[in-house]
N, CA, C and O atoms as a GROMACS GRO file, in nm:
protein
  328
    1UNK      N    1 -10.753   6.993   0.932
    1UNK     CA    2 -10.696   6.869   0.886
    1UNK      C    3 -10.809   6.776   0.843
    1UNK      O    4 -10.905   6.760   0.918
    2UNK      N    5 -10.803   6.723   0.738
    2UNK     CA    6 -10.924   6.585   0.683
    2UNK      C    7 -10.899   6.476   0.740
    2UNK      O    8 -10.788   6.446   0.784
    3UNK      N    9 -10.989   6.412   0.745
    3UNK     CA   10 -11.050   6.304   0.794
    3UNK      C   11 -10.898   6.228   0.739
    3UNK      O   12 -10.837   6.283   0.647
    4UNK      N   13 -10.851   6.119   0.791
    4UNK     CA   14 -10.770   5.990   0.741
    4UNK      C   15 -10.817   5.906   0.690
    4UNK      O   16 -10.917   5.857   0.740
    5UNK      N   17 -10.750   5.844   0.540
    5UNK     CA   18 -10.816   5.792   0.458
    5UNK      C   19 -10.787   5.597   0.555
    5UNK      O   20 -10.726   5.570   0.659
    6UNK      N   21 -10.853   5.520   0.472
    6UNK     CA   22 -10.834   5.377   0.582
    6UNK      C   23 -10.686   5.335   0.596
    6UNK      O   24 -10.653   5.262   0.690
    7UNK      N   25 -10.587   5.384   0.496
    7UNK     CA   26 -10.454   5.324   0.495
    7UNK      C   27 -10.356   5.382   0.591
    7UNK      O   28 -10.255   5.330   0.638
    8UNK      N   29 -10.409   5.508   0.612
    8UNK     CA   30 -10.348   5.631   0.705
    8UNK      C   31 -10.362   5.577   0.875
    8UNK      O   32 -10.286   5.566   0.971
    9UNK      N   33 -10.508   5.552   0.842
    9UNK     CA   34 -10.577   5.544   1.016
    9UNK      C   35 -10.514   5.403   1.054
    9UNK      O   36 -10.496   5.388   1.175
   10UNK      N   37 -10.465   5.255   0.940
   10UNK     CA   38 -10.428   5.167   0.997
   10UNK      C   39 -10.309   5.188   1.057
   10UNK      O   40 -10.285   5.145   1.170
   11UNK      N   41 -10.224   5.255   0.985
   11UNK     CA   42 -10.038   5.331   1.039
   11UNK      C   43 -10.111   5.416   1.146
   11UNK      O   44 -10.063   5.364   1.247
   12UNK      N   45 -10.199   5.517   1.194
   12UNK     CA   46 -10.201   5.533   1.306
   12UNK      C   47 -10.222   5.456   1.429
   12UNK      O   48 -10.181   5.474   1.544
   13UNK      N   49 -10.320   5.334   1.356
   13UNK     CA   50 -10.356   5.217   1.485
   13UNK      C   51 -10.224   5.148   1.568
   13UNK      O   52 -10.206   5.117   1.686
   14UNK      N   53 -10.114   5.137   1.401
   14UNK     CA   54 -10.018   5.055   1.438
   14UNK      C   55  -9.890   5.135   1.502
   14UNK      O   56  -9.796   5.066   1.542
   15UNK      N   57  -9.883   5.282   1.515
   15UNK     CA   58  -9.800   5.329   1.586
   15UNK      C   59  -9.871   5.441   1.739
   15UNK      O   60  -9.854   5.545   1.802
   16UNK      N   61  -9.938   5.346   1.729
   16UNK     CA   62 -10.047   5.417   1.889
   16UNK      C   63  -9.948   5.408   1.966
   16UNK      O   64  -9.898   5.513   2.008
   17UNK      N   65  -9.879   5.254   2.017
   17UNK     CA   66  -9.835   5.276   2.146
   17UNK      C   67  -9.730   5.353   2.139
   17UNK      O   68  -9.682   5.390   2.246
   18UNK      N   69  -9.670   5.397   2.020
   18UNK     CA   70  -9.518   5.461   2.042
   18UNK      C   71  -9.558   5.609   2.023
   18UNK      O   72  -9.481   5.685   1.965
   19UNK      N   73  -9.649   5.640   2.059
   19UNK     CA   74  -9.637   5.809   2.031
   19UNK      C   75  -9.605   5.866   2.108
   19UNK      O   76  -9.577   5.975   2.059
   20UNK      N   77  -9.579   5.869   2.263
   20UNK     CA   78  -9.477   5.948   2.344
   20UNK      C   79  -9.329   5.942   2.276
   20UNK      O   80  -9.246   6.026   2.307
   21UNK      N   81  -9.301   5.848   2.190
   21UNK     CA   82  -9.150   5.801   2.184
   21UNK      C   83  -9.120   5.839   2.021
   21UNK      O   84  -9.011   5.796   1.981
   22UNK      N   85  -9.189   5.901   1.938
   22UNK     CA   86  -9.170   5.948   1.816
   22UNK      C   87  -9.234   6.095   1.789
   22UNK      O   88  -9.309   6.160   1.861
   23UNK      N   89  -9.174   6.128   1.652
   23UNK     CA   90  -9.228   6.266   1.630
   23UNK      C   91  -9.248   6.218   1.506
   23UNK      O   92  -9.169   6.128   1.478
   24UNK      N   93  -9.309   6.238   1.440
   24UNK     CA   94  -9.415   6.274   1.255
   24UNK      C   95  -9.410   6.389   1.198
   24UNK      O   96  -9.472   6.494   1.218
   25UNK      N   97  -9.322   6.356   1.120
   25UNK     CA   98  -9.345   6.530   1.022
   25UNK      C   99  -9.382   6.483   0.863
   25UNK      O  100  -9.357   6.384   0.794
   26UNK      N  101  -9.448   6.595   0.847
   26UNK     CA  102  -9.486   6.574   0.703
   26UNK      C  103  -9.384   6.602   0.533
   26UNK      O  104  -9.379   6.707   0.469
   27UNK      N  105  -9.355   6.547   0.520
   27UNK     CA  106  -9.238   6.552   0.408
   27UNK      C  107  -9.304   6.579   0.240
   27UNK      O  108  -9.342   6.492   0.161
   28UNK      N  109  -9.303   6.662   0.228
   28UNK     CA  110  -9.355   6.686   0.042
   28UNK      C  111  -9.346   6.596  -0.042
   28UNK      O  112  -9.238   6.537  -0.043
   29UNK      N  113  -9.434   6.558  -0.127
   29UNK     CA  114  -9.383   6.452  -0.243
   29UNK      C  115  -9.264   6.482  -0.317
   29UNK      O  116  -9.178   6.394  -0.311
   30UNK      N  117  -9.238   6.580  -0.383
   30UNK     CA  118  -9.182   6.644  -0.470
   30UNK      C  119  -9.001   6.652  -0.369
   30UNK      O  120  -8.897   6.622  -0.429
   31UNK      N  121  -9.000   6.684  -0.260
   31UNK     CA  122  -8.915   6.662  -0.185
   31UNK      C  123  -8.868   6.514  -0.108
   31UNK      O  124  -8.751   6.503  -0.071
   32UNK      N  125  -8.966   6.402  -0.085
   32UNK     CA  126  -8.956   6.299  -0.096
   32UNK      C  127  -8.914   6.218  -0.177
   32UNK      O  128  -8.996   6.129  -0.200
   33UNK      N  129  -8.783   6.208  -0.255
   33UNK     CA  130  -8.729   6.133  -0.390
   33UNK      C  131  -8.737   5.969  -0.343
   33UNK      O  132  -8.786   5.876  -0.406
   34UNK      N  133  -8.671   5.968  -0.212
   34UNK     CA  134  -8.628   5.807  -0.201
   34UNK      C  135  -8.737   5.690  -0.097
   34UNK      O  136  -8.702   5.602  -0.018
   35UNK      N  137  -8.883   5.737  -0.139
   35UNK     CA  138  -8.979   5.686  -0.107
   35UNK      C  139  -8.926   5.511  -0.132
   35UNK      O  140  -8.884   5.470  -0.240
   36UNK      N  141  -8.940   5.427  -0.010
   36UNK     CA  142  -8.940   5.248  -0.055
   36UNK      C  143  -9.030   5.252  -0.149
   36UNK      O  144  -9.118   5.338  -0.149
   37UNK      N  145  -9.021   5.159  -0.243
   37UNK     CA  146  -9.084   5.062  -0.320
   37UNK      C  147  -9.185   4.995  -0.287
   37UNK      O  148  -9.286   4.989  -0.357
   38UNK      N  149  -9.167   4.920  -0.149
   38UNK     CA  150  -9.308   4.855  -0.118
   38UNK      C  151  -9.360   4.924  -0.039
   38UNK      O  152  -9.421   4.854   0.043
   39UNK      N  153  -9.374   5.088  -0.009
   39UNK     CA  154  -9.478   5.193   0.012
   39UNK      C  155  -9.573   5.196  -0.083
   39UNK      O  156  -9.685   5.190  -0.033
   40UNK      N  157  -9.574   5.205  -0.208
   40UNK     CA  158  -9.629   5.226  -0.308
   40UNK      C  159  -9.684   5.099  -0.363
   40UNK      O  160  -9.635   4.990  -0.394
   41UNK      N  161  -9.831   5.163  -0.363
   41UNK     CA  162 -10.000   5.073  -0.446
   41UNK      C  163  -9.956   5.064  -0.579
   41UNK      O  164  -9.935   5.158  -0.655
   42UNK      N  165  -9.942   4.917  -0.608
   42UNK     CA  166  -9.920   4.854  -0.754
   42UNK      C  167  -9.993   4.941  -0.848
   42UNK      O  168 -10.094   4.994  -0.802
   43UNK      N  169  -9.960   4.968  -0.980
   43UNK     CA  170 -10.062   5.016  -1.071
   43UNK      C  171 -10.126   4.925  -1.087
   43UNK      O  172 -10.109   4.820  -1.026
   44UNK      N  173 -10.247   4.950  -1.201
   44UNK     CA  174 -10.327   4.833  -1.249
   44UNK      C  175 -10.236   4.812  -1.353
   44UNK      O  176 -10.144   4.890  -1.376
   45UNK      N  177 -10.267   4.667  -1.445
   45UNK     CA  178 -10.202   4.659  -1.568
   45UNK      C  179 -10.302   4.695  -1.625
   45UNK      O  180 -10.404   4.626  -1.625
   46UNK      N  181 -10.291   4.828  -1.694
   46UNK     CA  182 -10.394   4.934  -1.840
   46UNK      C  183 -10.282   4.991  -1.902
   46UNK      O  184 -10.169   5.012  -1.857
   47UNK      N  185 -10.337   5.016  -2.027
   47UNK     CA  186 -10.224   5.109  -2.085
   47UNK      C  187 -10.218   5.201  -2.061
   47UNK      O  188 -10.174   5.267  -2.156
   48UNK      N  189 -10.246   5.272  -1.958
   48UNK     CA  190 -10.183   5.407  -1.905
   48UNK      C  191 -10.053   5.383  -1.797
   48UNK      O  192  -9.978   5.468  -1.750
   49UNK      N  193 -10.054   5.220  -1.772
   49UNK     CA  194  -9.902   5.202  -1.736
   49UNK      C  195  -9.816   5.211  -1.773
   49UNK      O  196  -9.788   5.148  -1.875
   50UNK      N  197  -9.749   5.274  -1.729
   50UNK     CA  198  -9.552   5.272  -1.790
   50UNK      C  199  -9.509   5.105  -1.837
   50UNK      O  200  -9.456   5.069  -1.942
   51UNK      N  201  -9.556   5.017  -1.711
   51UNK     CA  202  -9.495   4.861  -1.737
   51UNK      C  203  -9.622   4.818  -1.802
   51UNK      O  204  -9.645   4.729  -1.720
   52UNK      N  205  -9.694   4.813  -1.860
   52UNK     CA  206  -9.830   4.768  -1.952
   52UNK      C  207  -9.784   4.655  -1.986
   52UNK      O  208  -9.684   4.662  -2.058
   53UNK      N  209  -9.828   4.530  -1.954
   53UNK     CA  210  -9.830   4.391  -2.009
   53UNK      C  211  -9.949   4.359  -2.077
   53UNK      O  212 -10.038   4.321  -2.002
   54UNK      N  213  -9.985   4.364  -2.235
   54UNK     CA  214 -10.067   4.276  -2.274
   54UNK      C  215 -10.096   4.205  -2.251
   54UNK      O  216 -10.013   4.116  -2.268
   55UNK      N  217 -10.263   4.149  -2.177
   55UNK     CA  218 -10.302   3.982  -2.175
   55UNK      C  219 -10.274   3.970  -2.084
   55UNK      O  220 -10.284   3.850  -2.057
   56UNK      N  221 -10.226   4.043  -1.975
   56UNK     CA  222 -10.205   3.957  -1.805
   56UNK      C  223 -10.278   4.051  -1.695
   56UNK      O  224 -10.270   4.165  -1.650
   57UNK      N  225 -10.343   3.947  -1.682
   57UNK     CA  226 -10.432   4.030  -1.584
   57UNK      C  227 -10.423   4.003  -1.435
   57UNK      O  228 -10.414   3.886  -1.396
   58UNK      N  229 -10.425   4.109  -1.346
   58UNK     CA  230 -10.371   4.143  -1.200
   58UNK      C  231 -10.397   4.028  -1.146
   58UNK      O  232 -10.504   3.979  -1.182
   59UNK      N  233 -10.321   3.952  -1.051
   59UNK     CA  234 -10.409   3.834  -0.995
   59UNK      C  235 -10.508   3.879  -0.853
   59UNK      O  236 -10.501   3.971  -0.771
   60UNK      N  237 -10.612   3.750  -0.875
   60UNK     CA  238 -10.704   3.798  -0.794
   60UNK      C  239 -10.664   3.696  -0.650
   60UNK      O  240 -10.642   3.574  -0.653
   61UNK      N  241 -10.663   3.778  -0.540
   61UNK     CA  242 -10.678   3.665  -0.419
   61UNK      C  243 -10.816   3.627  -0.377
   61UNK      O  244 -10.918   3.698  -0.377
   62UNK      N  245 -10.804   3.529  -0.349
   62UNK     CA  246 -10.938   3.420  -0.303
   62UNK      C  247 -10.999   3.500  -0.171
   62UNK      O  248 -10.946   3.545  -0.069
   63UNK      N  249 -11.115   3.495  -0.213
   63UNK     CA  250 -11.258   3.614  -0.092
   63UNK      C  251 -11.277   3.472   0.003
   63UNK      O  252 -11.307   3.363  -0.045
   64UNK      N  253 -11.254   3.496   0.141
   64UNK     CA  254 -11.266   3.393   0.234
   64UNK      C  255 -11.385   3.498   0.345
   64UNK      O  256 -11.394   3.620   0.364
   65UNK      N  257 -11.455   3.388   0.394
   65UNK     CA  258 -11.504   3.489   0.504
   65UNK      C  259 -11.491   3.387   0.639
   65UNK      O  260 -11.466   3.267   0.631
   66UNK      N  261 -11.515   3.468   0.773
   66UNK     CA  262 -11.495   3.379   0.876
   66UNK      C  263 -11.592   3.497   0.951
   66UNK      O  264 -11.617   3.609   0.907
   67UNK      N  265 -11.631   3.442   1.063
   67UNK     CA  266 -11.732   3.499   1.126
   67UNK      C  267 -11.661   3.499   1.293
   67UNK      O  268 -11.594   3.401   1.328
   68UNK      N  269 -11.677   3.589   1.366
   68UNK     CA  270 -11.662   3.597   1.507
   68UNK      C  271 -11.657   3.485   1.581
   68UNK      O  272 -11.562   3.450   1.651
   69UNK      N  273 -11.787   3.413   1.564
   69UNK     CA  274 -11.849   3.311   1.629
   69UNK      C  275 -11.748   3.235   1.602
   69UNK      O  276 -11.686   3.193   1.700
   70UNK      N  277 -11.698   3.192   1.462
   70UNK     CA  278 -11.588   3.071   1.423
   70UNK      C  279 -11.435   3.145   1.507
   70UNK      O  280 -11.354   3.106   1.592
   71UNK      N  281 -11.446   3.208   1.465
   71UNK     CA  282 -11.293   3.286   1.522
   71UNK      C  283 -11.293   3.251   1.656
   71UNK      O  284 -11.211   3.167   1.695
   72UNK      N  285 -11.381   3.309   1.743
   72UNK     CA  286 -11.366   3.256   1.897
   72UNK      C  287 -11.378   3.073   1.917
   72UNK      O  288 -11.334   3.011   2.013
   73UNK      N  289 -11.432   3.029   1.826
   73UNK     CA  290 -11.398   2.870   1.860
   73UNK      C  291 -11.291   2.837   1.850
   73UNK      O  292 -11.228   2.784   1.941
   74UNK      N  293 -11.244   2.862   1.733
   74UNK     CA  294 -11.095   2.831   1.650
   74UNK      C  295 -10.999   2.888   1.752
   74UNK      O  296 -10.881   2.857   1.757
   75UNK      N  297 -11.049   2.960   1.820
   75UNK     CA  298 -10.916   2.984   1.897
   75UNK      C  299 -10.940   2.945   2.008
   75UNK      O  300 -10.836   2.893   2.048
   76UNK      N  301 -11.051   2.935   2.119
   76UNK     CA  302 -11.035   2.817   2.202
   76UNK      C  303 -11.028   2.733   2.190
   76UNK      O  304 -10.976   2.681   2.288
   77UNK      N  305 -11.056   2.648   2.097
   77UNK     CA  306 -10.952   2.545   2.043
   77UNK      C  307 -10.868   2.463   2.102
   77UNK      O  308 -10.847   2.357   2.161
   78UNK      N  309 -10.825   2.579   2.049
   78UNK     CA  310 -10.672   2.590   2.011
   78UNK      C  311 -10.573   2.610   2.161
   78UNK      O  312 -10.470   2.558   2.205
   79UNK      N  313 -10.664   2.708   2.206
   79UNK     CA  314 -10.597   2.724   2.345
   79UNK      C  315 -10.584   2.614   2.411
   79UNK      O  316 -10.479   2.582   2.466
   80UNK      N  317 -10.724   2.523   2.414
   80UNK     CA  318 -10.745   2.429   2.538
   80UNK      C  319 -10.709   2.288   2.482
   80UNK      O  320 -10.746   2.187   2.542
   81UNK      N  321 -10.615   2.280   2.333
   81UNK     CA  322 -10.548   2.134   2.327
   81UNK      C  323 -10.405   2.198   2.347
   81UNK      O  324 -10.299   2.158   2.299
   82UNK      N  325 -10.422   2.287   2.415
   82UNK     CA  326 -10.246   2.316   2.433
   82UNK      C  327 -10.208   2.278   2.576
   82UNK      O  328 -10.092   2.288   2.614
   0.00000   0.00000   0.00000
């Protein structure tokens, strides 16, 4: 079995505690027809898209950074005006 790519290993992080209480099987693409919608990574807008919009380009979200050090203040804080 290969390594898990980062999107895989976060769905494993997030169903850790329930793994006595579920089973996982692997389902084929090709046999998988009724995959959700918001499973699936947006295309880019290029013209190798099916929905290709001229002139609009993907929006970008704003790069923030925060550091440990701030994080643990911000949240004692927070704790100790409560």
């Amino acid at each position: 079995m290969k390594a898990p790519n980062r999107h895989m290993l976060r769905w494993q992080i997030a169903i850790e505690e329930y793994r006595d209480n579920i089973n996982i099987f692997h389902k084929d693409g090709n046999i998988h027809k009724n995959a959700d919608g918001l499973s699936r990574w947006p295309l880019p807008n290029n013209i190798d898209n099916p929905s290709y919009v001229p002139g609009e380009a993907a929006p970008q979200l704003p790069k923030e950074e925060i550091s440990v050090t701030d994080l643990n203040t911000l949240f004692f804080e927070e704790v100790s005006s409560n």
